[in-house]
Amino acid sequence: MTSTAATEVRSDPPMPPPTGRIDEARAEQLRAANINPRTGLATDYLNHFNEAIMLLEMVPDMPECAEDFLTWTPLSYAEHFWASNFKARDLAIEAYECADPKVRADFDKLTATMTSILTAVGKAMREAQQDKTRATLAEQATAWVKPLVALAGGVINGNAETDFEAAMSN
């Protein structure tokens, strides 16, 4: 289970941000693609982080899974979709690019924090000599990242205020 960044470069410019409410046909197109029409974001991106969490959760019982986690590679929203088999990947990237700047900023802050945590834990695991140390790192990272994934899901679904500071204090 590895994630790799795609090297494809898009040459077409993003659509301009929508002005006001999107029409019902566009909203239905987004809903059909599992993209929230209110936020322009897709929960599929969270699979990228859930993969890392799943691997980290296995480390305490199966230390060899640490090596699998160490193959996890950070991907931006667009990189995730470019590298995926998501049927509406171009639509997902376009909707993200057109998302409300405040929603996108909250979402990007959460995903950047998750990426930073997972990257730092990967670095520490590479330096760790003992399985017990790696297990402790994995458990702590999971405790930090899981609530952030839940917050990001709330942002995607447009039904949660991002209480970033409260999530980080747990």
PDB file of C-alpha atoms in Angstrom:
ATOM      1  CA  MET A   1       0.000   0.000   0.000  1.00  0.00           C
ATOM      2  CA  THR A   2       2.086   2.884  -1.134  1.00  0.00           C
ATOM      3  CA  SER A   3       1.151   6.320  -2.333  1.00  0.00           C
ATOM      4  CA  THR A   4       3.172   7.953  -5.035  1.00  0.00           C
ATOM      5  CA  ALA A   5       2.998  11.425  -6.438  1.00  0.00           C
ATOM      6  CA  ALA A   6       1.946  11.741 -10.035  1.00  0.00           C
ATOM      7  CA  THR A   7       4.179  13.624 -12.414  1.00  0.00           C
ATOM      8  CA  GLU A   8       1.369  14.735 -14.687  1.00  0.00           C
ATOM      9  CA  VAL A   9       1.170  18.502 -15.104  1.00  0.00           C
ATOM     10  CA  ARG A  10      -2.143  20.148 -15.878  1.00  0.00           C
ATOM     11  CA  SER A  11      -1.954  22.805 -18.528  1.00  0.00           C
ATOM     12  CA  ASP A  12      -5.567  23.931 -18.412  1.00  0.00           C
ATOM     13  CA  PRO A  13      -6.251  26.798 -16.014  1.00  0.00           C
ATOM     14  CA  PRO A  14      -8.719  26.285 -13.172  1.00  0.00           C
ATOM     15  CA  MET A  15     -12.224  27.598 -13.603  1.00  0.00           C
ATOM     16  CA  PRO A  16     -12.803  30.926 -11.896  1.00  0.00           C
ATOM     17  CA  PRO A  17     -14.379  30.761  -8.457  1.00  0.00           C
ATOM     18  CA  PRO A  18     -18.154  30.543  -8.566  1.00  0.00           C
ATOM     19  CA  THR A  19     -20.138  33.675  -7.918  1.00  0.00           C
ATOM     20  CA  GLY A  20     -22.828  32.908  -5.411  1.00  0.00           C
ATOM     21  CA  ARG A  21     -24.751  29.632  -5.353  1.00  0.00           C
ATOM     22  CA  ILE A  22     -24.034  26.950  -7.922  1.00  0.00           C
ATOM     23  CA  ASP A  23     -26.903  25.797 -10.080  1.00  0.00           C
ATOM     24  CA  GLU A  24     -28.738  22.583  -9.281  1.00  0.00           C
ATOM     25  CA  ALA A  25     -27.300  20.719 -12.302  1.00  0.00           C
ATOM     26  CA  ARG A  26     -23.755  21.475 -11.152  1.00  0.00           C
ATOM     27  CA  ALA A  27     -24.625  20.529  -7.561  1.00  0.00           C
ATOM     28  CA  GLU A  28     -26.031  17.208  -8.755  1.00  0.00           C
ATOM     29  CA  GLN A  29     -22.898  16.563 -10.833  1.00  0.00           C
ATOM     30  CA  LEU A  30     -20.745  17.134  -7.758  1.00  0.00           C
ATOM     31  CA  ARG A  31     -22.976  14.991  -5.513  1.00  0.00           C
ATOM     32  CA  ALA A  32     -22.862  12.154  -8.060  1.00  0.00           C
ATOM     33  CA  ALA A  33     -19.058  12.302  -7.894  1.00  0.00           C
ATOM     34  CA  ASN A  34     -19.040  12.252  -4.058  1.00  0.00           C
ATOM     35  CA  ILE A  35     -17.936  15.874  -3.913  1.00  0.00           C
ATOM     36  CA  ASN A  36     -19.777  18.104  -1.468  1.00  0.00           C
ATOM     37  CA  PRO A  37     -21.442  20.815  -3.572  1.00  0.00           C
ATOM     38  CA  ARG A  38     -21.437  23.295  -0.651  1.00  0.00           C
ATOM     39  CA  THR A  39     -17.696  23.029  -0.028  1.00  0.00           C
ATOM     40  CA  GLY A  40     -16.273  21.663  -3.289  1.00  0.00           C
ATOM     41  CA  LEU A  41     -14.309  19.041  -1.358  1.00  0.00           C
ATOM     42  CA  ALA A  42     -14.262  15.239  -1.589  1.00  0.00           C
ATOM     43  CA  THR A  43     -13.807  12.866   1.334  1.00  0.00           C
ATOM     44  CA  ASP A  44     -11.786  10.554  -0.921  1.00  0.00           C
ATOM     45  CA  TYR A  45      -8.701  12.634  -0.098  1.00  0.00           C
ATOM     46  CA  LEU A  46      -8.970  11.549   3.529  1.00  0.00           C
ATOM     47  CA  ASN A  47      -8.248   7.975   2.384  1.00  0.00           C
ATOM     48  CA  HIS A  48      -4.671   9.148   1.909  1.00  0.00           C
ATOM     49  CA  PHE A  49      -4.403   9.855   5.648  1.00  0.00           C
ATOM     50  CA  ASN A  50      -6.533   6.890   6.694  1.00  0.00           C
ATOM     51  CA  GLU A  51      -4.046   4.612   4.911  1.00  0.00           C
ATOM     52  CA  ALA A  52      -1.232   5.981   7.072  1.00  0.00           C
ATOM     53  CA  ILE A  53      -3.357   5.653  10.224  1.00  0.00           C
ATOM     54  CA  MET A  54      -4.230   2.048   9.395  1.00  0.00           C
ATOM     55  CA  LEU A  55      -0.557   1.171   9.010  1.00  0.00           C
ATOM     56  CA  LEU A  56       0.378   2.994  12.217  1.00  0.00           C
ATOM     57  CA  GLU A  57      -2.344   1.155  14.141  1.00  0.00           C
ATOM     58  CA  MET A  58      -0.791  -2.165  13.141  1.00  0.00           C
ATOM     59  CA  VAL A  59       2.743  -1.288  14.286  1.00  0.00           C
ATOM     60  CA  PRO A  60       2.310  -2.108  18.013  1.00  0.00           C
ATOM     61  CA  ASP A  61       1.122  -5.667  17.228  1.00  0.00           C
ATOM     62  CA  MET A  62       3.120  -6.193  14.043  1.00  0.00           C
ATOM     63  CA  PRO A  63       6.361  -4.177  14.190  1.00  0.00           C
ATOM     64  CA  GLU A  64       7.184  -5.077  10.586  1.00  0.00           C
ATOM     65  CA  CYS A  65       4.293  -2.797   9.508  1.00  0.00           C
ATOM     66  CA  ALA A  66       6.501   0.160  10.398  1.00  0.00           C
ATOM     67  CA  GLU A  67       8.348  -0.490   7.143  1.00  0.00           C
ATOM     68  CA  ASP A  68       5.045  -0.307   5.261  1.00  0.00           C
ATOM     69  CA  PHE A  69       4.232   2.999   6.948  1.00  0.00           C
ATOM     70  CA  LEU A  70       7.646   4.346   5.968  1.00  0.00           C
ATOM     71  CA  THR A  71       6.666   3.988   2.296  1.00  0.00           C
ATOM     72  CA  TRP A  72       3.768   6.431   2.804  1.00  0.00           C
ATOM     73  CA  THR A  73       4.388   9.583   0.804  1.00  0.00           C
ATOM     74  CA  PRO A  74       2.720  12.941   1.424  1.00  0.00           C
ATOM     75  CA  LEU A  75       0.444  14.020  -1.409  1.00  0.00           C
ATOM     76  CA  SER A  76      -1.385  17.271  -1.958  1.00  0.00           C
ATOM     77  CA  TYR A  77      -5.097  17.190  -2.731  1.00  0.00           C
ATOM     78  CA  ALA A  78      -4.459  17.453  -6.469  1.00  0.00           C
ATOM     79  CA  GLU A  79      -1.577  14.940  -6.392  1.00  0.00           C
ATOM     80  CA  HIS A  80      -3.806  12.433  -4.597  1.00  0.00           C
ATOM     81  CA  PHE A  81      -6.464  12.683  -7.286  1.00  0.00           C
ATOM     82  CA  TRP A  82      -3.971  12.710 -10.168  1.00  0.00           C
ATOM     83  CA  ALA A  83      -2.516   9.453  -8.831  1.00  0.00           C
ATOM     84  CA  SER A  84      -5.891   7.853  -8.074  1.00  0.00           C
ATOM     85  CA  ASN A  85      -8.470   5.939 -10.026  1.00  0.00           C
ATOM     86  CA  PHE A  86     -11.180   8.300  -8.781  1.00  0.00           C
ATOM     87  CA  LYS A  87     -13.618   8.519 -11.693  1.00  0.00           C
ATOM     88  CA  ALA A  88     -14.208  12.244 -11.356  1.00  0.00           C
ATOM     89  CA  ARG A  89     -10.681  13.246 -10.459  1.00  0.00           C
ATOM     90  CA  ASP A  90     -10.583  16.258 -12.784  1.00  0.00           C
ATOM     91  CA  LEU A  91     -13.899  17.457 -11.372  1.00  0.00           C
ATOM     92  CA  ALA A  92     -12.603  16.940  -7.809  1.00  0.00           C
ATOM     93  CA  ILE A  93      -9.487  19.028  -8.524  1.00  0.00           C
ATOM     94  CA  GLU A  94     -11.506  21.732 -10.282  1.00  0.00           C
ATOM     95  CA  ALA A  95     -14.053  21.915  -7.443  1.00  0.00           C
ATOM     96  CA  TYR A  96     -11.219  22.183  -4.892  1.00  0.00           C
ATOM     97  CA  GLU A  97      -9.617  25.002  -6.868  1.00  0.00           C
ATOM     98  CA  CYS A  98     -12.966  26.833  -6.934  1.00  0.00           C
ATOM     99  CA  ALA A  99     -13.817  26.206  -3.275  1.00  0.00           C
ATOM    100  CA  ASP A 100     -14.513  29.074  -0.918  1.00  0.00           C
ATOM    101  CA  PRO A 101     -11.088  30.398   0.152  1.00  0.00           C
ATOM    102  CA  LYS A 102     -11.969  30.255   3.881  1.00  0.00           C
ATOM    103  CA  VAL A 103     -13.157  26.636   3.662  1.00  0.00           C
ATOM    104  CA  ARG A 104     -10.119  25.668   1.658  1.00  0.00           C
ATOM    105  CA  ALA A 105      -7.767  27.460   4.068  1.00  0.00           C
ATOM    106  CA  ASP A 106      -9.272  25.597   7.050  1.00  0.00           C
ATOM    107  CA  PHE A 107      -9.043  22.308   5.170  1.00  0.00           C
ATOM    108  CA  ASP A 108      -5.487  22.965   3.979  1.00  0.00           C
ATOM    109  CA  LYS A 109      -4.386  23.869   7.516  1.00  0.00           C
ATOM    110  CA  LEU A 110      -5.702  20.542   8.803  1.00  0.00           C
ATOM    111  CA  THR A 111      -4.163  18.479   6.020  1.00  0.00           C
ATOM    112  CA  ALA A 112      -0.833  20.306   6.303  1.00  0.00           C
ATOM    113  CA  THR A 113      -0.774  19.545  10.021  1.00  0.00           C
ATOM    114  CA  MET A 114      -1.561  15.865   9.422  1.00  0.00           C
ATOM    115  CA  THR A 115       1.141  15.690   6.777  1.00  0.00           C
ATOM    116  CA  SER A 116       3.633  17.369   9.111  1.00  0.00           C
ATOM    117  CA  ILE A 117       2.859  14.938  11.942  1.00  0.00           C
ATOM    118  CA  LEU A 118       3.080  11.867   9.712  1.00  0.00           C
ATOM    119  CA  THR A 119       6.296  13.072   8.100  1.00  0.00           C
ATOM    120  CA  ALA A 120       7.911  13.786  11.475  1.00  0.00           C
ATOM    121  CA  VAL A 121       6.835  10.391  12.827  1.00  0.00           C
ATOM    122  CA  GLY A 122       8.269   8.710   9.737  1.00  0.00           C
ATOM    123  CA  LYS A 123      11.583  10.468  10.300  1.00  0.00           C
ATOM    124  CA  ALA A 124      11.614   9.467  13.967  1.00  0.00           C
ATOM    125  CA  MET A 125      10.730   5.859  13.099  1.00  0.00           C
ATOM    126  CA  ARG A 126      13.611   5.682  10.650  1.00  0.00           C
ATOM    127  CA  GLU A 127      15.954   6.751  13.456  1.00  0.00           C
ATOM    128  CA  ALA A 128      14.411   4.492  16.122  1.00  0.00           C
ATOM    129  CA  GLN A 129      16.355   1.365  16.972  1.00  0.00           C
ATOM    130  CA  GLN A 130      13.722  -0.516  18.948  1.00  0.00           C
ATOM    131  CA  ASP A 131      10.276  -1.820  18.025  1.00  0.00           C
ATOM    132  CA  LYS A 132       8.891  -0.490  21.323  1.00  0.00           C
ATOM    133  CA  THR A 133       9.964   3.037  20.378  1.00  0.00           C
ATOM    134  CA  ARG A 134       8.352   2.708  16.955  1.00  0.00           C
ATOM    135  CA  ALA A 135       5.163   1.379  18.569  1.00  0.00           C
ATOM    136  CA  THR A 136       5.033   4.359  20.927  1.00  0.00           C
ATOM    137  CA  LEU A 137       5.553   6.758  18.029  1.00  0.00           C
ATOM    138  CA  ALA A 138       2.806   5.036  16.042  1.00  0.00           C
ATOM    139  CA  GLU A 139       0.336   5.184  18.931  1.00  0.00           C
ATOM    140  CA  GLN A 140       1.018   8.861  19.580  1.00  0.00           C
ATOM    141  CA  ALA A 141       0.749   9.793  15.904  1.00  0.00           C
ATOM    142  CA  THR A 142      -2.544   7.946  15.603  1.00  0.00           C
ATOM    143  CA  ALA A 143      -3.905   9.790  18.644  1.00  0.00           C
ATOM    144  CA  TRP A 144      -2.974  13.113  17.039  1.00  0.00           C
ATOM    145  CA  VAL A 145      -4.015  12.455  13.441  1.00  0.00           C
ATOM    146  CA  LYS A 146      -7.356  10.671  13.920  1.00  0.00           C
ATOM    147  CA  PRO A 147      -9.135  13.710  15.409  1.00  0.00           C
ATOM    148  CA  LEU A 148      -7.706  15.877  12.637  1.00  0.00           C
ATOM    149  CA  VAL A 149      -9.117  13.503  10.000  1.00  0.00           C
ATOM    150  CA  ALA A 150     -12.498  13.810  11.712  1.00  0.00           C
ATOM    151  CA  LEU A 151     -12.245  17.613  11.689  1.00  0.00           C
ATOM    152  CA  ALA A 152     -11.241  17.568   8.023  1.00  0.00           C
ATOM    153  CA  GLY A 153     -14.276  15.399   7.307  1.00  0.00           C
ATOM    154  CA  GLY A 154     -16.423  18.004   9.020  1.00  0.00           C
ATOM    155  CA  VAL A 155     -14.926  20.751   6.870  1.00  0.00           C
ATOM    156  CA  ILE A 156     -15.527  18.672   3.733  1.00  0.00           C
ATOM    157  CA  ASN A 157     -19.143  18.053   4.712  1.00  0.00           C
ATOM    158  CA  GLY A 158     -19.703  21.680   5.630  1.00  0.00           C
ATOM    159  CA  ASN A 159     -21.167  20.841   9.007  1.00  0.00           C
ATOM    160  CA  ALA A 160     -18.389  21.556  11.473  1.00  0.00           C
ATOM    161  CA  GLU A 161     -16.553  24.566  12.706  1.00  0.00           C
ATOM    162  CA  THR A 162     -12.856  23.842  12.667  1.00  0.00           C
ATOM    163  CA  ASP A 163     -11.803  23.813  16.295  1.00  0.00           C
ATOM    164  CA  PHE A 164      -8.201  23.190  15.351  1.00  0.00           C
ATOM    165  CA  GLU A 165      -6.714  24.329  18.646  1.00  0.00           C
ATOM    166  CA  ALA A 166      -9.022  22.091  20.697  1.00  0.00           C
ATOM    167  CA  ALA A 167      -8.173  19.068  18.544  1.00  0.00           C
ATOM    168  CA  MET A 168      -4.449  19.691  18.952  1.00  0.00           C
ATOM    169  CA  SER A 169      -4.732  20.006  22.736  1.00  0.00           C
ATOM    170  CA  ASN A 170      -6.055  16.415  23.093  1.00  0.00           C
TER     171      ASN A 170
END
